[in-house]
Tab-separated table of C-alpha atoms and ligand atoms in Angstrom:
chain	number	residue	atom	x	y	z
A	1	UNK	CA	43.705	68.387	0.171
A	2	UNK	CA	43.766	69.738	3.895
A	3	UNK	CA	39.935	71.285	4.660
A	4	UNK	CA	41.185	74.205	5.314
A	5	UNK	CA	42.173	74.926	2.386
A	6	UNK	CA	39.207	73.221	0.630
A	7	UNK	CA	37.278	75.530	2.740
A	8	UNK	CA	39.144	78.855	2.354
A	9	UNK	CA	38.587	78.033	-1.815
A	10	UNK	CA	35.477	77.643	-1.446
A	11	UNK	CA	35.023	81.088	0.102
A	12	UNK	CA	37.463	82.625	-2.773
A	13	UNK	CA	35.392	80.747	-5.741
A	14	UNK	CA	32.038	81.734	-4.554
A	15	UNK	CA	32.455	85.102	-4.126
A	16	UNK	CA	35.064	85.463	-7.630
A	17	UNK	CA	32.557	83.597	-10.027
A	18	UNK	CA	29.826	86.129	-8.741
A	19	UNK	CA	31.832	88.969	-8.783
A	20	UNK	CA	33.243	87.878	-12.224
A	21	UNK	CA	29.434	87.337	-13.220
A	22	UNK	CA	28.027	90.932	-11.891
A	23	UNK	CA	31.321	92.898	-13.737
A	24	UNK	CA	29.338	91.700	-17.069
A	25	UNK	CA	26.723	94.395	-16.454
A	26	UNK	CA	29.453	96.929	-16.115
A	27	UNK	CA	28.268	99.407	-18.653
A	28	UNK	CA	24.760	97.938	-19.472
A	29	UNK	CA	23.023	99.128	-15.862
A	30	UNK	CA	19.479	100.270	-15.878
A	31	UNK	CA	21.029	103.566	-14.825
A	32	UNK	CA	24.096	104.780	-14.477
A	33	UNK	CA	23.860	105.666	-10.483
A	34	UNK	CA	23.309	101.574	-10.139
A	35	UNK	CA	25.599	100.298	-12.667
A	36	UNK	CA	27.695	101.993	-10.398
A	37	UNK	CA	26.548	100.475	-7.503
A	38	UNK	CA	26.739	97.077	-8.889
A	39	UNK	CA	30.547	97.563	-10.253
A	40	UNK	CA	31.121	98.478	-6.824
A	41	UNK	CA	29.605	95.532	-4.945
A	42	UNK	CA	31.582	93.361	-7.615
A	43	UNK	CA	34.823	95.350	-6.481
A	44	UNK	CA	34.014	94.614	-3.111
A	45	UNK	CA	33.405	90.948	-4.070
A	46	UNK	CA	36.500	90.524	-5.751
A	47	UNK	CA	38.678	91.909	-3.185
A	48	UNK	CA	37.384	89.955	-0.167
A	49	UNK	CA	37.736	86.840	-2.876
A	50	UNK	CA	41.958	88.167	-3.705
A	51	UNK	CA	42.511	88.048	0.400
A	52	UNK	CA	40.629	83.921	0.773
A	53	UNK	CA	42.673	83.459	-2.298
A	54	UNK	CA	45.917	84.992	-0.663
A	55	UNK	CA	45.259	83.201	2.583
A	56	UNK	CA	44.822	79.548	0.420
A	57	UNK	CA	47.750	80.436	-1.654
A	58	UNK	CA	50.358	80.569	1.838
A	59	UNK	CA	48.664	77.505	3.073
A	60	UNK	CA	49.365	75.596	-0.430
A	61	UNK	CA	52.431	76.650	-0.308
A	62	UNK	CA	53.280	75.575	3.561
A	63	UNK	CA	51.840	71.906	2.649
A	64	UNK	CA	54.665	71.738	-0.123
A	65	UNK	CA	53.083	72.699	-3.323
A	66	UNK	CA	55.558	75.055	-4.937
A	67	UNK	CA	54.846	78.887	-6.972
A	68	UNK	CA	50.944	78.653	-5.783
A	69	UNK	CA	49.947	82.592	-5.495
A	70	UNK	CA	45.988	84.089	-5.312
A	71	UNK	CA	46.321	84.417	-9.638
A	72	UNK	CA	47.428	80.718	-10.445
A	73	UNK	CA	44.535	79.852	-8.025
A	74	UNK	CA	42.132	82.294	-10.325
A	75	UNK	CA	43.581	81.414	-13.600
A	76	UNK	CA	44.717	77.878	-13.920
A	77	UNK	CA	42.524	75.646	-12.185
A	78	UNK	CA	39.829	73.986	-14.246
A	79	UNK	CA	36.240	73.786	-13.757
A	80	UNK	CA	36.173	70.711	-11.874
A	81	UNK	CA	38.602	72.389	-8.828
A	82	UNK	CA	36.555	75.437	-8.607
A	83	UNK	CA	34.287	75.084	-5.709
A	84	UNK	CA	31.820	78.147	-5.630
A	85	UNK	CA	28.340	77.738	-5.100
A	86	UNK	CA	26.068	76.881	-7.951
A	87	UNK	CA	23.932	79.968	-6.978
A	88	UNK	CA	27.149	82.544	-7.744
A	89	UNK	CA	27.263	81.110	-11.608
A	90	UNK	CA	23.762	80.796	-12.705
A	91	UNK	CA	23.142	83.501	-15.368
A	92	UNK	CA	22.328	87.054	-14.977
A	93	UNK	CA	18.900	86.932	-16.490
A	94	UNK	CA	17.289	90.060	-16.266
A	95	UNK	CA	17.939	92.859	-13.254
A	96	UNK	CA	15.309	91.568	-11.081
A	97	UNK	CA	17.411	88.155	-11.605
A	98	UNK	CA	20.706	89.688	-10.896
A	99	UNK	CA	19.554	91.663	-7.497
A	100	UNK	CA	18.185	88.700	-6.651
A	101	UNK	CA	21.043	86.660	-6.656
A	102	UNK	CA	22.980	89.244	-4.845
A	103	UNK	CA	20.324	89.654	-2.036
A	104	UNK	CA	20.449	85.521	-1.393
A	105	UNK	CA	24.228	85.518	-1.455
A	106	UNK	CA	24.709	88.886	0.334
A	107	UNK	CA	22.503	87.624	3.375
A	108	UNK	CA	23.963	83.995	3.311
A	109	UNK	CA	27.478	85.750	3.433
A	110	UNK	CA	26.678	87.922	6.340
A	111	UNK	CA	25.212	84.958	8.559
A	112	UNK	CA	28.085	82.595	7.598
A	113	UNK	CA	30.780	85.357	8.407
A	114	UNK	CA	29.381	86.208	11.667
A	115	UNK	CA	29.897	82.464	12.408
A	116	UNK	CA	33.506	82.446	10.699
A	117	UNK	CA	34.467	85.824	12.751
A	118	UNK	CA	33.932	83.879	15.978
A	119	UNK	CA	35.986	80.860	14.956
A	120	UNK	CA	39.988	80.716	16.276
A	121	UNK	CA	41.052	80.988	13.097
A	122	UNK	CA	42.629	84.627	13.204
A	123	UNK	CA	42.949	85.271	9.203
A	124	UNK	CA	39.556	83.835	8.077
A	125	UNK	CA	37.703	85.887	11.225
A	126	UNK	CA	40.273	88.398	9.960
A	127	UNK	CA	38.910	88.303	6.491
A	128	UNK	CA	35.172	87.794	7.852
A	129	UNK	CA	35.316	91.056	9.930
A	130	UNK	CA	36.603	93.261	6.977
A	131	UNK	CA	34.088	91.918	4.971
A	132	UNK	CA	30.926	92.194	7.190
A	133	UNK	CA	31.037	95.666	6.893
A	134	UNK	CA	30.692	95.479	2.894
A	135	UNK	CA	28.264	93.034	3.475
A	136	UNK	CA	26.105	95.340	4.477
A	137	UNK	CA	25.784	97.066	2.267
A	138	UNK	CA	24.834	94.654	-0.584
A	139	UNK	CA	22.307	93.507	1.684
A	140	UNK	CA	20.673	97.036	1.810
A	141	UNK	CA	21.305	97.921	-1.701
A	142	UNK	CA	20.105	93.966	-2.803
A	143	UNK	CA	17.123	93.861	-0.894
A	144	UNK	CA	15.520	97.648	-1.851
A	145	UNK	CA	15.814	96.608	-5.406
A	146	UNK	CA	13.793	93.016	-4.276
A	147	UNK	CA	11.039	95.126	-2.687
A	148	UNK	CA	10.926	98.087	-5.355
A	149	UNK	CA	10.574	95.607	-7.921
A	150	UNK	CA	8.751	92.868	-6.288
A	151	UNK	CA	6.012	95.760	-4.913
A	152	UNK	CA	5.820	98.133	-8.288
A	153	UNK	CA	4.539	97.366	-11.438
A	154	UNK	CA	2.521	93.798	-12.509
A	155	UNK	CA	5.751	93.302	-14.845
A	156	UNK	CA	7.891	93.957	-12.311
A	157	UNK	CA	6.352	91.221	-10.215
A	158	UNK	CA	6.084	89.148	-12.741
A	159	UNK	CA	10.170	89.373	-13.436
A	160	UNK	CA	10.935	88.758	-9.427
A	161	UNK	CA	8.403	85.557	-9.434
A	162	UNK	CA	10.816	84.156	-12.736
A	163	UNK	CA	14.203	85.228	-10.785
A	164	UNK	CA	12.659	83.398	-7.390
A	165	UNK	CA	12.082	80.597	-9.539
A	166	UNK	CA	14.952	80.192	-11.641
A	167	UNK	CA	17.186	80.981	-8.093
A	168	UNK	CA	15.611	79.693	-5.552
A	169	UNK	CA	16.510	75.364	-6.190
A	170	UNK	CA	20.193	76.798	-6.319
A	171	UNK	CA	19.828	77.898	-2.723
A	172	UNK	CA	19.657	74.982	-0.778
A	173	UNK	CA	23.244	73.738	-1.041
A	174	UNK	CA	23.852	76.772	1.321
A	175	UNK	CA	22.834	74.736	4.128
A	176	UNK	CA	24.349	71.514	3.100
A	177	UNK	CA	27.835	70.959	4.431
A	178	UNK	CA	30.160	69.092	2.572
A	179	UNK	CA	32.625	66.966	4.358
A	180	UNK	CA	35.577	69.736	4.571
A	181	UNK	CA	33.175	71.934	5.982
A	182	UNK	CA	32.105	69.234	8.902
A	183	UNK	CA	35.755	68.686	9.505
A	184	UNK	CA	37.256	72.141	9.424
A	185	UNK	CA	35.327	74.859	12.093
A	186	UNK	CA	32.133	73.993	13.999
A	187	UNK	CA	29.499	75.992	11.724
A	188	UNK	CA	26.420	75.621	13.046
A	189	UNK	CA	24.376	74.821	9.892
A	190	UNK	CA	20.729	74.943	10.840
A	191	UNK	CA	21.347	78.589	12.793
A	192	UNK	CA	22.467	79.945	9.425
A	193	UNK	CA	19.422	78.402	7.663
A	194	UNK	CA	17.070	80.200	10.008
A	195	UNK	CA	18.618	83.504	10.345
A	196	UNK	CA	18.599	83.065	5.870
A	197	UNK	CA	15.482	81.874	5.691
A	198	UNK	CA	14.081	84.309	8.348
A	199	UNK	CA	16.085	87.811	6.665
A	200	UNK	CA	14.527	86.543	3.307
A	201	UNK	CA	11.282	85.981	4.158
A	202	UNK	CA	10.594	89.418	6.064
A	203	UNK	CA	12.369	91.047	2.735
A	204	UNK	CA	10.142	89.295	0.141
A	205	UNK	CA	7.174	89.400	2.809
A	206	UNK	CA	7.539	93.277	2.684
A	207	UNK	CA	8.002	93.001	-1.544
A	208	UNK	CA	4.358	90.949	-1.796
A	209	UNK	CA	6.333	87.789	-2.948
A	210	UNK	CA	5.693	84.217	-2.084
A	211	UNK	CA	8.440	81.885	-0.104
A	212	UNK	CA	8.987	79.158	-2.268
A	213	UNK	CA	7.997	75.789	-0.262
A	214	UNK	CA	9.209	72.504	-0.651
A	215	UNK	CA	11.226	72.843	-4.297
A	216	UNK	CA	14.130	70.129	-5.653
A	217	UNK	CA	17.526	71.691	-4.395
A	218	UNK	CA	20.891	70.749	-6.665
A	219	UNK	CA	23.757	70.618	-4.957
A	220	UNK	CA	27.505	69.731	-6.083
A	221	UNK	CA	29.327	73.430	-6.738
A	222	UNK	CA	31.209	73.060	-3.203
A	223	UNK	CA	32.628	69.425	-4.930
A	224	UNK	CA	33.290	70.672	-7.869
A	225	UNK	CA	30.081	69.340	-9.905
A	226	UNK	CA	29.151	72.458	-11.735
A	227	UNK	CA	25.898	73.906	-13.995
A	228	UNK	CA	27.129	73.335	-17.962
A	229	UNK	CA	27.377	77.577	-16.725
A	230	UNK	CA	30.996	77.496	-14.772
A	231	UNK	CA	32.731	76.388	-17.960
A	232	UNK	CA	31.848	79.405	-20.300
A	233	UNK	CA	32.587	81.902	-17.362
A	234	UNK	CA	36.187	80.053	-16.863
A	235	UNK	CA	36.632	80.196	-20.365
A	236	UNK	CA	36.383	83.877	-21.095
A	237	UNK	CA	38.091	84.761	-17.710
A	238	UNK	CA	41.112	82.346	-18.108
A	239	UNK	CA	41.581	83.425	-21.620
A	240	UNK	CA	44.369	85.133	-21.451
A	241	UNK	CA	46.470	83.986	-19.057
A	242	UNK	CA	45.686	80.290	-20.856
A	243	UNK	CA	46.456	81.603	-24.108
A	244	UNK	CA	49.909	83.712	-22.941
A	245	UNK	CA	50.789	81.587	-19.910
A	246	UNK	CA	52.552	84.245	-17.002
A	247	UNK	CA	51.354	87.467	-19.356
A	248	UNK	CA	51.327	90.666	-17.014
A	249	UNK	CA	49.971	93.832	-17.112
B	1	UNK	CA	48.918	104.258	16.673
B	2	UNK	CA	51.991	102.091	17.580
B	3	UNK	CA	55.215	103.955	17.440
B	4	UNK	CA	58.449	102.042	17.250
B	5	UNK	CA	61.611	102.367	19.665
B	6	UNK	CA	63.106	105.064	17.875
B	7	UNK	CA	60.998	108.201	18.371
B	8	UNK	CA	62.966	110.735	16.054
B	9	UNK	CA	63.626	108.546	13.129
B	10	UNK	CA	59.833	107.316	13.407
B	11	UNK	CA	58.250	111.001	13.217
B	12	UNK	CA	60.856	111.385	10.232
B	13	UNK	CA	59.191	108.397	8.131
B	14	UNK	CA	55.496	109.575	9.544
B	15	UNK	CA	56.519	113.411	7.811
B	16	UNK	CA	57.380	111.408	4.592
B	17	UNK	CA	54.367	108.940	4.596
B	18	UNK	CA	52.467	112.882	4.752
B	19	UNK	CA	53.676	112.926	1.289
B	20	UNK	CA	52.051	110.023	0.527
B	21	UNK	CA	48.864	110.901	-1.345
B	22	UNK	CA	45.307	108.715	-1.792
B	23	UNK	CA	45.371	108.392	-5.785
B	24	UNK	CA	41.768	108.564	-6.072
B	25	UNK	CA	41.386	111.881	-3.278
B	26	UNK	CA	44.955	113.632	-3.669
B	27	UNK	CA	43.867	116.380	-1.174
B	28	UNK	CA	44.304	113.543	1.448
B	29	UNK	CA	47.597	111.886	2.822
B	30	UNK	CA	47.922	108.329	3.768
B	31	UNK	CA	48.103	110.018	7.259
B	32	UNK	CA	44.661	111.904	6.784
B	33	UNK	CA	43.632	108.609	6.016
B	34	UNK	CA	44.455	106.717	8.707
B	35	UNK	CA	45.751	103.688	6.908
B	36	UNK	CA	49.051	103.582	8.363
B	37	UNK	CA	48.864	101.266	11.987
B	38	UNK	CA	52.245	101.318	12.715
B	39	UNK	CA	56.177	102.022	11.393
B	40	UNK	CA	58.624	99.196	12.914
B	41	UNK	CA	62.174	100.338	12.610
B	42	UNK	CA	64.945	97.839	13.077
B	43	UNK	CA	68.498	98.104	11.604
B	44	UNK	CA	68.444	96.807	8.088
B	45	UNK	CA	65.185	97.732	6.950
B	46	UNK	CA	61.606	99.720	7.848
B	47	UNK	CA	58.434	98.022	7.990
B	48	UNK	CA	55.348	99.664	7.185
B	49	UNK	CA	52.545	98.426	8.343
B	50	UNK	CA	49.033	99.611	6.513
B	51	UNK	CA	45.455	98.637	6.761
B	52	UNK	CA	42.854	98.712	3.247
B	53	UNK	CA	40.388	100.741	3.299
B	54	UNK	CA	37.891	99.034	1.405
B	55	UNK	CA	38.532	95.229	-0.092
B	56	UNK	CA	38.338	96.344	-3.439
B	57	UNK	CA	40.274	99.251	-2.980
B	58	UNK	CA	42.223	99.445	-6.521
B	59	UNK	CA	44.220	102.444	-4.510
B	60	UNK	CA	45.767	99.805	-2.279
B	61	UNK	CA	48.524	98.564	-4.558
B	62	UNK	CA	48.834	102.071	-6.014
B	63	UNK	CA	49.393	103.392	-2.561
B	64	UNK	CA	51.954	100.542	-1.319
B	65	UNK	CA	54.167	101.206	-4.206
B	66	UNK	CA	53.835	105.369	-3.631
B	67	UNK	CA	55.404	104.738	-0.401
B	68	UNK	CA	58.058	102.190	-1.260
B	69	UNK	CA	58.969	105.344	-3.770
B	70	UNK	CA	58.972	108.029	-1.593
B	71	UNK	CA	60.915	106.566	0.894
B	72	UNK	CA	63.630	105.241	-1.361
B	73	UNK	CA	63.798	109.273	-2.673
B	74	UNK	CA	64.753	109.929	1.055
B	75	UNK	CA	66.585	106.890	1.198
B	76	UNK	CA	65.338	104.304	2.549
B	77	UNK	CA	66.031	101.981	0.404
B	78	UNK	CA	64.915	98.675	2.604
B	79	UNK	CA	60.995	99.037	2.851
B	80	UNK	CA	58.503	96.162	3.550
B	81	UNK	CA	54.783	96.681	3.504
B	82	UNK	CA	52.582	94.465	5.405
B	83	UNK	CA	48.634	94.862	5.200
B	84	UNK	CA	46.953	93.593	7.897
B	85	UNK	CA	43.120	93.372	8.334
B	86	UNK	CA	42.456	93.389	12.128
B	87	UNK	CA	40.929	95.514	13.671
B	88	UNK	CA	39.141	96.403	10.433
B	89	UNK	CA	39.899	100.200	8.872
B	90	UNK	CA	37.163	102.939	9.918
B	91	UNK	CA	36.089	106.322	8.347
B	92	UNK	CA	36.435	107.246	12.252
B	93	UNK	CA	40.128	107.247	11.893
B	94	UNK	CA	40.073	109.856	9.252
B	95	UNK	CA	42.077	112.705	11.298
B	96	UNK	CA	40.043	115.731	12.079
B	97	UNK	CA	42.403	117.852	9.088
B	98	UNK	CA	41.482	114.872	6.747
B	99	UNK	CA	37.926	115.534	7.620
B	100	UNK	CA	38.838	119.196	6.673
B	101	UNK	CA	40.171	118.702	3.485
B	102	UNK	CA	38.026	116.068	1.921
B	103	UNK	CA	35.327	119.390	2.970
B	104	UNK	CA	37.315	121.603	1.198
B	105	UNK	CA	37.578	119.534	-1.910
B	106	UNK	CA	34.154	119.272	-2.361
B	107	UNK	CA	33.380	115.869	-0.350
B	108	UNK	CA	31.400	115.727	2.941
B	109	UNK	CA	33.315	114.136	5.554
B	110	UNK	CA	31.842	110.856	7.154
B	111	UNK	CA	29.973	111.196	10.496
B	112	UNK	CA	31.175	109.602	13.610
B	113	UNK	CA	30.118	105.802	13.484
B	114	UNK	CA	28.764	105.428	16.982
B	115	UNK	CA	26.940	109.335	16.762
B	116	UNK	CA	23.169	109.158	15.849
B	117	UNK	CA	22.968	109.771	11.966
B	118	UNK	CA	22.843	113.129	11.364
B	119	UNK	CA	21.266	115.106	7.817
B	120	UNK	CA	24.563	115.230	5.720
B	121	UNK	CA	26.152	118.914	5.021
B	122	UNK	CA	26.398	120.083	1.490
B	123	UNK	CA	30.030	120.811	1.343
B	124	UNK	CA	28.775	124.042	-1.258
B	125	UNK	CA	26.195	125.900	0.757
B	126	UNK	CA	26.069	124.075	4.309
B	127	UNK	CA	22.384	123.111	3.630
B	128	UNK	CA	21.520	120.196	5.997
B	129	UNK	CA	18.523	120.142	3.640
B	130	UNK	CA	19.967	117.475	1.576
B	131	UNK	CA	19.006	114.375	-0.196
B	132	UNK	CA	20.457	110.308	-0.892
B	133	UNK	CA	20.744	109.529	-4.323
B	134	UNK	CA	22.863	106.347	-4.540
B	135	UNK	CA	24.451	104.270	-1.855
B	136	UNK	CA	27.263	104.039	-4.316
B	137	UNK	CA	29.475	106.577	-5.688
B	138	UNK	CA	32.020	107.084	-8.035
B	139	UNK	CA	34.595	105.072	-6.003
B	140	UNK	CA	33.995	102.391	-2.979
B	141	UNK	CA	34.191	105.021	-0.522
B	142	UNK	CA	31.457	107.211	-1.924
B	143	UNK	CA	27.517	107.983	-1.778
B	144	UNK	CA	26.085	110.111	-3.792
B	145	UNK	CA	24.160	112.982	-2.593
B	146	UNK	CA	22.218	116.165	-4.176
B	147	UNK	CA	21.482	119.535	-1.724
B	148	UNK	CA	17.677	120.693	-1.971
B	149	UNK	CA	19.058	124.302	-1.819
B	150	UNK	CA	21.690	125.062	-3.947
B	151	UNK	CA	20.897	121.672	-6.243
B	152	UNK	CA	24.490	120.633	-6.257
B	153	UNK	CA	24.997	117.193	-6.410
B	154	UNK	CA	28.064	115.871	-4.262
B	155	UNK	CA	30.430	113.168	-2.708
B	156	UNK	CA	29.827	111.901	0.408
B	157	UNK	CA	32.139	110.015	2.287
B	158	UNK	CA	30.227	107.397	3.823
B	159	UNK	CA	30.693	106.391	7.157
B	160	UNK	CA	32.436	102.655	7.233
C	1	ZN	ZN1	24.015	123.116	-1.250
C-alpha cells in the first residue's frame, strides 16, 4: 500500500481507537462539568479522525480499490490493518490513567501537526491546521488534571505514579518511524521527541512527578502488531455493522 | 467572502442561506456564523462552499442538508456542498449581529482572537466580575461560566 495512505491511516486509527476509548466514560465522569469535557475532546477526536479517514478513503479509491469510504475504513478492517498507536488502546484505568493518556497523546499530536502543517501536502496540513486549534485545548484541559492530581492528595499521587507507569513504555513508539513514515514527508523525528519530552517534563515537573528514565518501550501498533486490547475495542465497535453488513441509521 | 460572477442571483442565495439556522444555537444563521466562504454559480447547478466549525461538529451534516432543503423550497434544485478546511473557521468571523444575538440568547459572544483577554460579560447583569467553571460546555463551542454578582451560570462562546 502507497505510504501515504499507510500514513494518513495511521493518523485516522490513532486518534479513532482513543476517541472510541474516552466515549466509554461518557456518563461515568467524576463530575458532570468534565464528563463533559472529556465527551467533547472525544468529539473533537473523532472528527479530525472522519476527515484522515475521508482523505485515505479518495486516495484508496484513486489507486483502484473500488466503494472504499471513511466507514468501511472504521468498520471492516480487522485488527491486524488498524495502525493506531499502542498508547491510544491501552485501557482506561482509573481518571488519573485516562488524563494521562490524553495529556501524552494531546502534546505528541500538537508537535507532530505543527510538522505535518508545514509539509506540501495541502489536505493533511489542511487537516493539521484545523486540528491544532483543538489540540489545544486537550493539552490545557489534560495537563491541569496531571498537575491537580499529581500535586493534591498522597492517593492522588499515588494513582498518577500507576498511570505513568502503566503509560509511559507505550510512549516510545512515538518517536520510532516506521518505514511509510521515512518514505512519505520529511518528519524530523528527534525535534518531536524533544519538544514531547521537554512539554512533559515541565508539566509533571510542576505536578511533583518523576520522568521515567530508561524503561523497555513496545512498539508494533503503527504495523499492525497490537496489545491483546485492540481486539475487544474492534469487537464492540464493529458490532453492528459486522453483524448487519451496510445497516444505516 | 468570495462572491461569484453573478451579483444579484448571489445576494438572492446569501438572503436564503439567512434562513439557514445553527441546530444547536437557532438564534444564529449560517451567515451569523460565518461558515459560508463562498457561493459559485454556474448554469446547471450552485455550489456552496462551507467551512466546520469545530471537527466534531455533529451540526455539520445537519446544517449541509438544511441548506440543500431550503434552497430546493426556492428552487434550486441542483445544490453541491463542498467543506473545505483552509484557512481554518474562527469565532472572529462571527458577524457583529451574530455577536448580538448569541448576547441576547443568553450566550456571551467570543472576544476578538488577537485582543488581550478580557474578564468575560455576564450576558444577565453585565458583571465583568465573573468566573471559569469548565473549559467545556454543553456543546464544542462552549465554556462554562458562573457571574459573582447575579450567580447565574452561563454559555460562553469561546474564542477559537
Ligand atoms: Zn450576572
Amino acid at each position: 500500500m502507497n505510504p501515504l495512505i499507510q500514513f494518513t491511516l495511521f493518523l485516522a486509527d490513532s486518534n479513532l481507537i482513543l476517541s472510541q476509548k474516552n466515549a466509554e466514560w461518557c456518563g461515568h465522569g467524576p463530575i458532570l462539568e468534565q464528563d463533559i469535557a472529556i465527551t467533547n475532546i472525544t468529539l473533537d477526536l473523532l472528527g479530525q479522525a472522519r476527515y484522515f479517514y475521508q482523505y485515505a478513503a479518495e486516495l484508496m479509491n484513486q489507486a483502484g480499490h473500488t466503494h472504499i469510504t471513511e466507514d468501511s475504513l472504521a468498520y471492516l478492517r480487522t485488527e491486524r490493518e488498524f495502525k493506531n498507536l499502542l498508547l491510544c488502546e491501552q485501557p482506561n484505568g482509573d481518571w488519573a490513567q485516562t488524563v494521562l493518556r490524553q495529556f501524552f497523546y494531546s502534546v505528541y499530536q500538537q508537535s507532530l501537526y505543527q510538522q505535518i502543517l508545514q509539509q506540501s501536502n495541502s489536505q493533511l496540513s489542511a487537516i493539521a491546521e484545523k486540528s491544532l486549534k483543538e489540540i489545544t485545548y486537550h493539552i490545557k484541559w489534560s495537563s491541569e488534571w496531571v498537575v491537580r492530581l499529581g500535586d493534591g492528595t498522597p492517593l492522588s499521587h499515588h494513582k498518577m505514579l500507576q498511570a505513568i507507569k502503566a503509560l509511559w513504555p507505550y510512549t516510545g513508539e512515538f518517536f520510532t518511524p516506521t518505514d511509510f513514515e521515512k518514505e512519505i514527508i520529511p518528519i524530523d523525528y528527534e525535534k518531536l521527541k524533544m519538544q514531547w519530552i521537554d512539554s512533559v517534563q515541565n508539566v509533571l515537573e510542576e505536578a511533583g512527578l518523576p520522568m521515567p528514565q530508561n524503561i523497555f518501550m513496545h512498539t508494533g501498533g503503527k504495523l499492525g502488531s497490537h496489545t491483546e486490547h485492540l481486539g475487544y475495542i474492534l469487537a464492540e465497535m464493529q458490532y453492528l455493522q459486522r453483524t448487519y453488513p451496510n445497516a444505516q441509521w | 467572502m468570495h462572491n461569484g460572477n453573478n451579483m444579484p442571483q448571489t445576494q438572492e442565495i446569501l438572503t436564503i442561506l439567512g434562513q439557514v439556522c445553527d441546530p444547536e444555537i437557532p438564534v444564529l444563521s449560517i451567515i451569523d456564523l460565518g461558515i459560508i466562504r463562498q457561493v459559485k454559480i454556474s448554469d446547471n447547478q450552485i455550489e456552496i462552499i462551507i467551512t466546520p466549525t469545530y471537527s466534531g461538529c455533529p451540526a455539520m451534516d445537519a446544517i449541509s442538508i438544511d441548506i440543500k432543503l431550503k434552497l430546493i423550497e426556492h428552487g434550486y434544485s441542483q445544490v453541491k456542498i463542498t467543506s473545505i478546511l483552509s484557512p481554518a473557521w474562527t469565532t472572529d468571523w462571527i458577524t457583529e449581529t451574530g455577536k448580538r444575538k448569541l448576547k441576547a440568547y443568553g450566550i456571551a459572544p467570543p472576544q476578538y482572537s488577537g485582543s488581550p483577554a478580557k474578564n468575560v460579560e455576564c450576558p444577565q447583569c453585565h458583571s465583568q466580575h465573573t468566573k471559569l467553571l469548565s473549559q467545556f460546555g454543553s456543546t464544542a463551542c462552549k465554556a462554562l461560566y458562573q457571574c459573582n454578582d447575579c450567580k447565574e451560570p452561563f454559555d460562553y462562546f469561546k474564542c477559537h
